[in-house]
Coordinates of C-alpha atoms and ligand atoms in Angstrom, one line a residue:
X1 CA 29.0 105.0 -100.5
X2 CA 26.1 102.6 -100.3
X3 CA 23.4 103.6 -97.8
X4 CA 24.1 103.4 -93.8
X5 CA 20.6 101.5 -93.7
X6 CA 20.6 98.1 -92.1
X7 CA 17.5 96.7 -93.5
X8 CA 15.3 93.7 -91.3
X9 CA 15.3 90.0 -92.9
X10 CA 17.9 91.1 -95.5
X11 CA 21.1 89.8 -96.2
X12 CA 23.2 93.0 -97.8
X13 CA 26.0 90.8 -98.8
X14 CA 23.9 89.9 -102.3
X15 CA 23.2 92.9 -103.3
X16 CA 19.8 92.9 -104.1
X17 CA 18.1 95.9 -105.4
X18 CA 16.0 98.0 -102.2
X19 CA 13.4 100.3 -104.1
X20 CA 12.8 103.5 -102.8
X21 CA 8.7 103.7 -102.1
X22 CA 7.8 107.5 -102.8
X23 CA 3.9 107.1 -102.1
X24 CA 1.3 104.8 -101.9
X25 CA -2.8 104.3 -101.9
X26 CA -5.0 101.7 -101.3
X27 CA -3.1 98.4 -102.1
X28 CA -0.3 100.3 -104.2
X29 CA 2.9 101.3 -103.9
X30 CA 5.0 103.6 -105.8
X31 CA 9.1 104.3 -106.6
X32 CA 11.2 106.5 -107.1
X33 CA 11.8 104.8 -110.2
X34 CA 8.8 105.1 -110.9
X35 CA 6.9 101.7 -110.9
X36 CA 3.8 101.1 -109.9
X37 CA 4.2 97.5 -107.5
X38 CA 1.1 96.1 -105.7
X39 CA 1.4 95.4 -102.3
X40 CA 0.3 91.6 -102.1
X41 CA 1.4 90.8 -98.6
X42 CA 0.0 93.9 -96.9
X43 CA 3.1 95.1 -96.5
X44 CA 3.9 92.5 -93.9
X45 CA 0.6 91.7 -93.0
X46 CA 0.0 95.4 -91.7
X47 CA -2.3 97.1 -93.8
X48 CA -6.1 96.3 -93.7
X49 CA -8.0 98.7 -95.4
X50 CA -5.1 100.2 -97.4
X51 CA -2.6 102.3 -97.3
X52 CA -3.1 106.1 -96.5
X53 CA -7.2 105.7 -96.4
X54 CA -8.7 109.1 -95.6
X55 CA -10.0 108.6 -91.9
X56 CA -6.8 107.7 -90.4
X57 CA -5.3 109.9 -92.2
X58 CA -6.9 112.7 -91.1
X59 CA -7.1 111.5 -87.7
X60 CA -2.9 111.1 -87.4
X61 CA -3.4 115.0 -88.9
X62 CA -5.4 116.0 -86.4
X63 CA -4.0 114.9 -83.4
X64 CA -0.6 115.8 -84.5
X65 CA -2.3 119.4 -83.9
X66 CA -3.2 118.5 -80.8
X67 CA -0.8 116.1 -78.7
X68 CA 2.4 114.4 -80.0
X69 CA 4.0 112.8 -77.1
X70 CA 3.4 112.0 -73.2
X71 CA 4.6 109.5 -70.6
X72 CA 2.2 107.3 -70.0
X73 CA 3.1 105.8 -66.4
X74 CA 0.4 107.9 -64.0
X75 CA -0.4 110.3 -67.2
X76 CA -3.3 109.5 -69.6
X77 CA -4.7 111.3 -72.7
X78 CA -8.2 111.4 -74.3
X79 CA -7.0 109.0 -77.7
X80 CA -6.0 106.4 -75.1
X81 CA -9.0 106.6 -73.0
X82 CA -11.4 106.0 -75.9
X83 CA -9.1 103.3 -77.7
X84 CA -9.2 101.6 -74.6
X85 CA -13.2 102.1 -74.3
X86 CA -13.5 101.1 -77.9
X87 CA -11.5 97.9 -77.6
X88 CA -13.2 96.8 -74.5
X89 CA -16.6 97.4 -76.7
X90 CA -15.6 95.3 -79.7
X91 CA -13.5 92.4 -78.2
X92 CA -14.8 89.5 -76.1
X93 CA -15.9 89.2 -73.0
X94 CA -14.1 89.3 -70.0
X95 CA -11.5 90.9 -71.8
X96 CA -11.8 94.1 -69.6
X97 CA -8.5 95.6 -69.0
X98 CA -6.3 97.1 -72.2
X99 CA -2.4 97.8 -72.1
X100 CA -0.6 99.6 -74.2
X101 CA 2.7 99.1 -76.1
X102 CA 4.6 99.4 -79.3
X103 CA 4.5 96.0 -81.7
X104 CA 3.8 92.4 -82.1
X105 CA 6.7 91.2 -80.4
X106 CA 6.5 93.8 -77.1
X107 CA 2.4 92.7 -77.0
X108 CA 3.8 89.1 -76.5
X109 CA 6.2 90.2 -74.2
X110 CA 4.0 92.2 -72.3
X111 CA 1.4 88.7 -72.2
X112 CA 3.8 86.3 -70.9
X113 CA 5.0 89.0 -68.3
X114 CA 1.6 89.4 -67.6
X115 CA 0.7 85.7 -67.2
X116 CA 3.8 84.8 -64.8
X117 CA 3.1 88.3 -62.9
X118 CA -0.5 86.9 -62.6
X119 CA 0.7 83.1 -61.1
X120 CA 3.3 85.2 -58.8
X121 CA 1.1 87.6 -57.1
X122 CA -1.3 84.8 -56.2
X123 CA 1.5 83.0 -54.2
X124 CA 1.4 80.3 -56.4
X125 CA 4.7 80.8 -59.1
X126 CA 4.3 78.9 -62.3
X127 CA 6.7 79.8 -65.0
X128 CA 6.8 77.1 -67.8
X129 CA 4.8 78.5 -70.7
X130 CA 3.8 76.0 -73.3
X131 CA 3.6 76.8 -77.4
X132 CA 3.0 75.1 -80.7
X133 CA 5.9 74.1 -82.8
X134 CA 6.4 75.8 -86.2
X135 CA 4.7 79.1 -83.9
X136 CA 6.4 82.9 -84.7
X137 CA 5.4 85.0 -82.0
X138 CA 8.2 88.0 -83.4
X139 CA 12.1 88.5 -82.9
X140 CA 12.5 90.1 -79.1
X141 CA 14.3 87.3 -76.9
X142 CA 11.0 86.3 -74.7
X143 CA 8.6 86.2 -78.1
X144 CA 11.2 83.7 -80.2
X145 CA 11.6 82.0 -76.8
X146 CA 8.1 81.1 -77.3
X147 CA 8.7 80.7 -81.1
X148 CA 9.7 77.8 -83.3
X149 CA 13.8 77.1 -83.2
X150 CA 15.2 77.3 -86.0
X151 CA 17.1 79.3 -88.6
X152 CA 15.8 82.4 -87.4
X153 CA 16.9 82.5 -83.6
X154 CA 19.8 79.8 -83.7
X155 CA 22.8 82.1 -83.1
X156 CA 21.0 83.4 -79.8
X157 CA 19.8 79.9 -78.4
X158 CA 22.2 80.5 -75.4
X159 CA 19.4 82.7 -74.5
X160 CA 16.3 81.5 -74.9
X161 CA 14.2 80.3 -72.2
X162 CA 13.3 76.8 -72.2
X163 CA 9.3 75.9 -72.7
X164 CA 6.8 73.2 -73.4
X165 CA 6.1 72.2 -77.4
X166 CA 3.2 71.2 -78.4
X167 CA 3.4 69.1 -81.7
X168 CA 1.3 71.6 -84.5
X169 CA -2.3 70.1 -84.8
X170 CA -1.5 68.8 -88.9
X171 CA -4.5 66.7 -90.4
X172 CA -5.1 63.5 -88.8
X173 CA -2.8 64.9 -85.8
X174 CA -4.9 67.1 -84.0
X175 CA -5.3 64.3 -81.4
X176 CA -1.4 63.8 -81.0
X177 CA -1.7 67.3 -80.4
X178 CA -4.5 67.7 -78.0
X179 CA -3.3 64.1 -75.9
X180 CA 0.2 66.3 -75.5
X181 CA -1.6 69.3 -74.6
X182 CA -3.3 67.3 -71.9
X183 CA -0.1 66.0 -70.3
X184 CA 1.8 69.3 -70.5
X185 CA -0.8 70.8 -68.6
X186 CA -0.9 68.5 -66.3
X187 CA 2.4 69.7 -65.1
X188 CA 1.2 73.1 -64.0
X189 CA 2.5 75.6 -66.6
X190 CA 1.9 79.2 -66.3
X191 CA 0.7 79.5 -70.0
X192 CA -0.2 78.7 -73.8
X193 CA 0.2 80.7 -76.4
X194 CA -1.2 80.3 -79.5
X195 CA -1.6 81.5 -83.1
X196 CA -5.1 81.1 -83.5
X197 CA -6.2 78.8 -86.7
X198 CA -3.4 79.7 -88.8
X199 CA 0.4 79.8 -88.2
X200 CA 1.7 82.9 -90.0
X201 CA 5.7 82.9 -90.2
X202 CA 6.2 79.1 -89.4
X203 CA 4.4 78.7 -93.3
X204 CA 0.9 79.4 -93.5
X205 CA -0.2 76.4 -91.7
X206 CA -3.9 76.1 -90.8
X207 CA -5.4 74.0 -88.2
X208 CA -9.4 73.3 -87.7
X209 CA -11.1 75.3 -85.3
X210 CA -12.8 72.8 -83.5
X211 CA -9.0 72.0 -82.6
X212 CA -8.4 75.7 -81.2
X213 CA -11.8 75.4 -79.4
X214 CA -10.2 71.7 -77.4
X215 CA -7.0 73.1 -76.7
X216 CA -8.9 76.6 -75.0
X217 CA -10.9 73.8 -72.8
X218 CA -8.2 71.8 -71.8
X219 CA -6.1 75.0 -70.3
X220 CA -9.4 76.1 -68.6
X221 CA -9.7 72.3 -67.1
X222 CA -6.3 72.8 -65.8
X223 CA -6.3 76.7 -65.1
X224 CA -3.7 77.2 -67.6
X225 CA -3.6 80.7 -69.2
X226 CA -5.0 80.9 -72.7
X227 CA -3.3 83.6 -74.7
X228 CA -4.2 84.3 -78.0
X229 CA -1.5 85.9 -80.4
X230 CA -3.7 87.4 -82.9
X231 CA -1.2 90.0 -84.1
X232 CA -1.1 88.9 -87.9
X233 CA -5.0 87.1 -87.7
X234 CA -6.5 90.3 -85.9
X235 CA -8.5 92.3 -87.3
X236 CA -10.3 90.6 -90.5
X237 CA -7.6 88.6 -92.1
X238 CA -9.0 85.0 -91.6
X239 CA -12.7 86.5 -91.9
X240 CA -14.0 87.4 -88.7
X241 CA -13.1 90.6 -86.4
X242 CA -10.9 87.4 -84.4
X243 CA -9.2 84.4 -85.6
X244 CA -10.7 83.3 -82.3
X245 CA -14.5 84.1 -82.8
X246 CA -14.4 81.4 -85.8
X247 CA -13.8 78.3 -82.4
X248 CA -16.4 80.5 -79.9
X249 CA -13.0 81.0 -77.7
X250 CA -12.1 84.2 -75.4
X251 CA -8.9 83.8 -74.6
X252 CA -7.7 85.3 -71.0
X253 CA -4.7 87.1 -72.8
X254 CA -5.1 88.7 -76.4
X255 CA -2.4 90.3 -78.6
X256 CA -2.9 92.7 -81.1
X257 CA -1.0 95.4 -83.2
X258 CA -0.6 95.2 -87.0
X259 CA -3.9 96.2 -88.3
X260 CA -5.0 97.8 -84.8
X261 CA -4.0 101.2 -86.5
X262 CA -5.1 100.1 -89.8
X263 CA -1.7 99.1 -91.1
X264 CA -0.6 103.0 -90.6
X265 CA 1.6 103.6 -87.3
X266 CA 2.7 101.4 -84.9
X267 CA 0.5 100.4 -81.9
X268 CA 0.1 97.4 -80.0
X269 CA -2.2 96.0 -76.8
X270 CA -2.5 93.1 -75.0
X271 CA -5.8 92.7 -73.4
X272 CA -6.3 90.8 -70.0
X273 CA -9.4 89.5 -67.8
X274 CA -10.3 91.1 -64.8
X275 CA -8.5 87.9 -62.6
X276 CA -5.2 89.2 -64.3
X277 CA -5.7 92.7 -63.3
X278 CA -6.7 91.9 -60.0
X279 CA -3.7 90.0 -59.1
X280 CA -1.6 92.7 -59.7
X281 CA -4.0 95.5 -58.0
X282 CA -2.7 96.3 -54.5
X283 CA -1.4 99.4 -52.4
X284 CA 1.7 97.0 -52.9
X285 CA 3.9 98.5 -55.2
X286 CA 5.9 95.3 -55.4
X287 CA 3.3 93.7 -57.0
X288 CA 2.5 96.3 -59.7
X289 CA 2.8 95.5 -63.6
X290 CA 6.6 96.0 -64.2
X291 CA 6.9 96.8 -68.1
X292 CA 6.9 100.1 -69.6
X293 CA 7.8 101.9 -73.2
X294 CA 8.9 105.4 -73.7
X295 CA 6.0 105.9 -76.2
X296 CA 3.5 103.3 -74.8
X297 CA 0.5 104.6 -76.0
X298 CA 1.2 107.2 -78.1
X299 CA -1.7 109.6 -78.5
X300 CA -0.9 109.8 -82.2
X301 CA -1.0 106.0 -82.9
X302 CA -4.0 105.9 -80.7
X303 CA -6.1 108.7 -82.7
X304 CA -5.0 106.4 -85.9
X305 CA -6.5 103.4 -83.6
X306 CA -9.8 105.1 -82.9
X307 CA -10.0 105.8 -86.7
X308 CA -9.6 102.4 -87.5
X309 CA -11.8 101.3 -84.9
X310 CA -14.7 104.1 -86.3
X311 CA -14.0 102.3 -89.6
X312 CA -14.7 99.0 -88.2
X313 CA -18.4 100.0 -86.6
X314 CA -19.3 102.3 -89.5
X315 CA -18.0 101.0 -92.6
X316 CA -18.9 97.4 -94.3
X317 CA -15.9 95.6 -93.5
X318 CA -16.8 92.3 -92.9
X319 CA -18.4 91.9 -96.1
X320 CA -15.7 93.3 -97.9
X321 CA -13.4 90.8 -96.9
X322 CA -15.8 87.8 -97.3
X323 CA -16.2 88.9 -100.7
X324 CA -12.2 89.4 -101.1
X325 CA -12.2 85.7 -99.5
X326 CA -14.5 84.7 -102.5
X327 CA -12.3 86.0 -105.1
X328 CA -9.4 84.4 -103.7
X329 CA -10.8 81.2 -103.5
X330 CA -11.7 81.7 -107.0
X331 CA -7.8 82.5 -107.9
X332 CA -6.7 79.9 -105.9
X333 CA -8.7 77.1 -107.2
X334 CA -7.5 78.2 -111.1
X335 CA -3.6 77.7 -109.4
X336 CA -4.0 74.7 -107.3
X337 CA -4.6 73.2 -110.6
X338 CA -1.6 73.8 -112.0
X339 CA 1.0 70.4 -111.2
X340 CA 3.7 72.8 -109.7
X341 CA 1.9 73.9 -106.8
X342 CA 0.7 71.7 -103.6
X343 CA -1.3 72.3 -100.3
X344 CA -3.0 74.6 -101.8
X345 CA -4.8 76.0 -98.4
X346 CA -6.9 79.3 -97.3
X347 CA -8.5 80.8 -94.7
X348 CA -10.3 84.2 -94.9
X349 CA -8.1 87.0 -96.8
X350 CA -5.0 84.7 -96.5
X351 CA -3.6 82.1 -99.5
X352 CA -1.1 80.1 -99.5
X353 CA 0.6 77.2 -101.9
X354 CA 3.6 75.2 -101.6
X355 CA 6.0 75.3 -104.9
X356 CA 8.9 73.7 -106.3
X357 CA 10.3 69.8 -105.5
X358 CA 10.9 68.8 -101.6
X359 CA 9.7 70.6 -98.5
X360 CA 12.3 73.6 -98.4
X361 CA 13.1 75.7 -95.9
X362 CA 13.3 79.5 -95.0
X363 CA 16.8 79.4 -96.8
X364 CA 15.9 77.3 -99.5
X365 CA 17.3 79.1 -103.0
X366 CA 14.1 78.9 -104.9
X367 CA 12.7 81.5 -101.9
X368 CA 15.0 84.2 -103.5
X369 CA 14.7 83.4 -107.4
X370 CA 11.0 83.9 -106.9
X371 CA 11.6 87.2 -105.0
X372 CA 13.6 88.6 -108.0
X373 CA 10.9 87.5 -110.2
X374 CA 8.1 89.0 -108.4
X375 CA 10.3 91.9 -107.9
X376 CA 11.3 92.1 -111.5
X377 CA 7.2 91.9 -112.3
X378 CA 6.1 94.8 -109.6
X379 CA 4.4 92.9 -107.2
X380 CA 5.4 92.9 -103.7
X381 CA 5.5 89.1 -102.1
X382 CA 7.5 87.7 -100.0
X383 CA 7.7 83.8 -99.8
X384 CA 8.6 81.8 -96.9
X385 CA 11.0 79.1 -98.2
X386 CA 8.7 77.3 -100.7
X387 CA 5.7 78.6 -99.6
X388 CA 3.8 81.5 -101.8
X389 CA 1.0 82.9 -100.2
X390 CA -1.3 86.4 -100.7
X391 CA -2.3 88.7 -97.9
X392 CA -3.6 91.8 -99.9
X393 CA -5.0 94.8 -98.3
X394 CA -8.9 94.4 -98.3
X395 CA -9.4 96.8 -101.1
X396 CA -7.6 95.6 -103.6
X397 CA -9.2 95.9 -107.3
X398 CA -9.8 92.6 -109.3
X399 CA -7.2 93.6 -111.7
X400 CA -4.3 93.8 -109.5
X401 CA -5.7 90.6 -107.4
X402 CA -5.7 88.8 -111.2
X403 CA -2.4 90.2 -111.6
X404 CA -0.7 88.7 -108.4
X405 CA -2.1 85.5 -109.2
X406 CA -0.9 85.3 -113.1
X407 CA 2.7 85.9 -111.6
X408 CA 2.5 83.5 -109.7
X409 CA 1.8 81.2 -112.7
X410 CA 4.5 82.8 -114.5
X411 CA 7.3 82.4 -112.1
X412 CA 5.9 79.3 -111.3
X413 CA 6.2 78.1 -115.0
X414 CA 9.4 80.3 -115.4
X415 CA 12.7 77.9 -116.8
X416 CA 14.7 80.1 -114.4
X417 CA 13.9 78.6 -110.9
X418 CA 13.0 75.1 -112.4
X419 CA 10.7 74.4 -110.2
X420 CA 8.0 73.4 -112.5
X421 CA 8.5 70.1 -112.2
Ligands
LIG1 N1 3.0 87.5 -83.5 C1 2.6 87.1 -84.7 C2 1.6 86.0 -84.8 C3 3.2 87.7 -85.8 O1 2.8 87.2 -87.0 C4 4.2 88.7 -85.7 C5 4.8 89.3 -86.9 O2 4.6 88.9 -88.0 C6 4.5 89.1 -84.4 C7 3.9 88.5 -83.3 C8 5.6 90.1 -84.2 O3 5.0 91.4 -84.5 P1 6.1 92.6 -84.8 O4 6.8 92.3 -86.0 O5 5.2 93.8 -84.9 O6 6.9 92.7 -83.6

């Protein structure tokens, strides 16, 4: 019998191989078969300083020995307490209040609950929460609500809410985008919620930060929450600590999970000003936060936190990703030559190209023929549609970043998925 496992983003019926990871280290995965496959895309976008490095490691050890599980609603625990110090330390502010949950998508919930929780308490409901288009804010119903429609969330439309789009700032656009932002606003919304700089799922699409920067001022104009999704742009990838830092912006809502543990266990947070916090501080219990998790906060993902965290003060992290950023611009600028590949684009860590004839989309066949060859070559990428890009974790080793990129040439130049022309 084949295996019981339902696997995410995977269509069973084509039988496509699954490997079997055994271990892995540093930007390497291995199989049972025993290949060796490097882990290009950070094994969706998670890991930072790679896999199984030695501090969180022994941190998740130790506190295994310690504490495994408890609620977390009127109970605290001593990983929590300093994660939450920490955060408050490293982050902007007035970012001054830290709760806990479980991934992306539940940090976003957790940030639009919090925004129209905010708006209510202050007798003044506002519930329209405006977004970019092409945005992926993950799969739970309130985070594609706030996401791009599409392929990905069509059969559940019915129950999506309904909210304000924002045409994506593209070159020469940004204006379009910042006149609509303007008159959106103008309509009282709760929220926006953005993807700082880059747009992760929706394709790799970057925007200038000076455009980020206008749209934080217009919401403040307008006292319209500014949240800032920075679940795949946390924590290094475009550069700096925050996508955010790179436009001088402090968002009044901040979302982060992914690399928060390092890549290693999940853990999420959504940070919120004072203001926020205050409007739901009362003896009132009506007018408490209402969202919980049975493992929010888990003091195990928490010591893995504080581990990361100690990485981040201690360790020279910054300037190993600008000089990762350096060698992928180098890479990049040897492929963007080559007359298969278009927009070539990057910011920080992350690469991306566009391959093959016409615009494509996430279903587009080429998507999959490039899979099986990357597959087939043991590197681990996954493109969106037509769109090829590199997220490696910050310590990859020249040899396997050269590697990555000579695939891509390869499958690029490959007769099979004719799309060298
Ligand atoms: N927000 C952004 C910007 C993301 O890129 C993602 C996932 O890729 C999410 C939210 C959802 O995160 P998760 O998959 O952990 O739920």
């Amino acid at each position: 019998m084949s295996s019981p496992v339902w696997h995410p983003f995977t269509q069973h019926g084509l039988g496509e191989p699954i490997p079997l990871v055994t271990h892995a280290e540093g930007a390497i995965l291995h199989t049972a078969d025993g290949r060796r496959v490097i882990d290009a895309i950070s094994s969706w976008w998670v890991t930072t300083h790679g896999h199984r490095h030695p501090r969180i490691m022994a941190a998740i050890a130790e506190q295994a020995g310690q504490l495994d599980q408890i609620i977390f609603a009127g109970w605290t625990h001593e990983p929590a307490e300093t994660l939450a110090n920490g955060l408050i330390e490293m982050m902007p502010a007035p970012l001054s209040r830290v709760f806990f949950s479980d991934s992306g998508s539940t940090s976003v919930e957790v940030a639009l609950k919090m925004a129209l929780g905010y708006w209510a308490n202050r007798g003044e409901p506002r519930h329209r929460i405006l977004t970019l288009e092409h945005s992926y804010h993950g799969d739970t119903i309130g985070a594609m609500s706030v996401g791009a429609r599409g392929v990905f969330n069509r059969q559940y439309a019915p129950l999506l809410f309904d909210v304000g789009l924002i045409p994506f700032p593209a070159p020469d656009r940004e204006q379009v985008a910042l006149d609509a932002l303007e008159a959106a606003c103008r309509e009282r919304p709760a929220a926006l919620i953005v993807e700082p700089l880059i747009l992760g799922a929706g394709g790799m699409l970057i925007y200038p930060a000076a455009t980020l920067a206008e749209m934080r001022r217009i919401c403040s104009n307008h006292s319209v929450l500014f949240i800032a999704d920075e679940v795949m742009t946390g924590w290094g990838r475009t550069g700096t600590l925050l996508a955010c830092e790179e436009a001088g912006v402090v968002p009044d809502i901040l979302c982060l999970s992914k690399g928060l543990t390092g890549g290693s266990v999940p853990l999420a947070v959504t940070l919120a000003t004072e203001a926020i916090y205050d409007a739901h501080y009362s003896t009132d219990r009506s007018r408490m936060f209402f969202h919980s998790s049975s493992y929010t906060a888990n003091p195990i993902a928490c010591a893995a936190a504080n581990a990361n965290l100690a990485i981040w003060r201690e360790e020279p992290v910054l300037s190993r990703i600008a000089a990762l950023a350096e060698r992928q611009a180098l890479h990049l600028a040897a492929l963007a030559d080559h007359r298969g590949v278009r927009n070539a684009r990057q910011l920080g860590t992350i690469t991306a190209v566009e391959v093959g004839s016409g615009e494509g989309d996430y279903l587009s066949e080429l998507g999959p023929r490039l899979l099986r060859h990357f597959g087939a070559n043991n590197i681990l990428l996954r493109p969106l549609g037509n769109t090829i890009y590199v997220m490696p974790p910050y310590c990859i080793d020249e040899t396997d970043l050269a590697t990555i990129y000579r695939e891509i040439m390869n499958a690029i130049e490959s007769r099979d998925h004719g799309c060298a022309n």
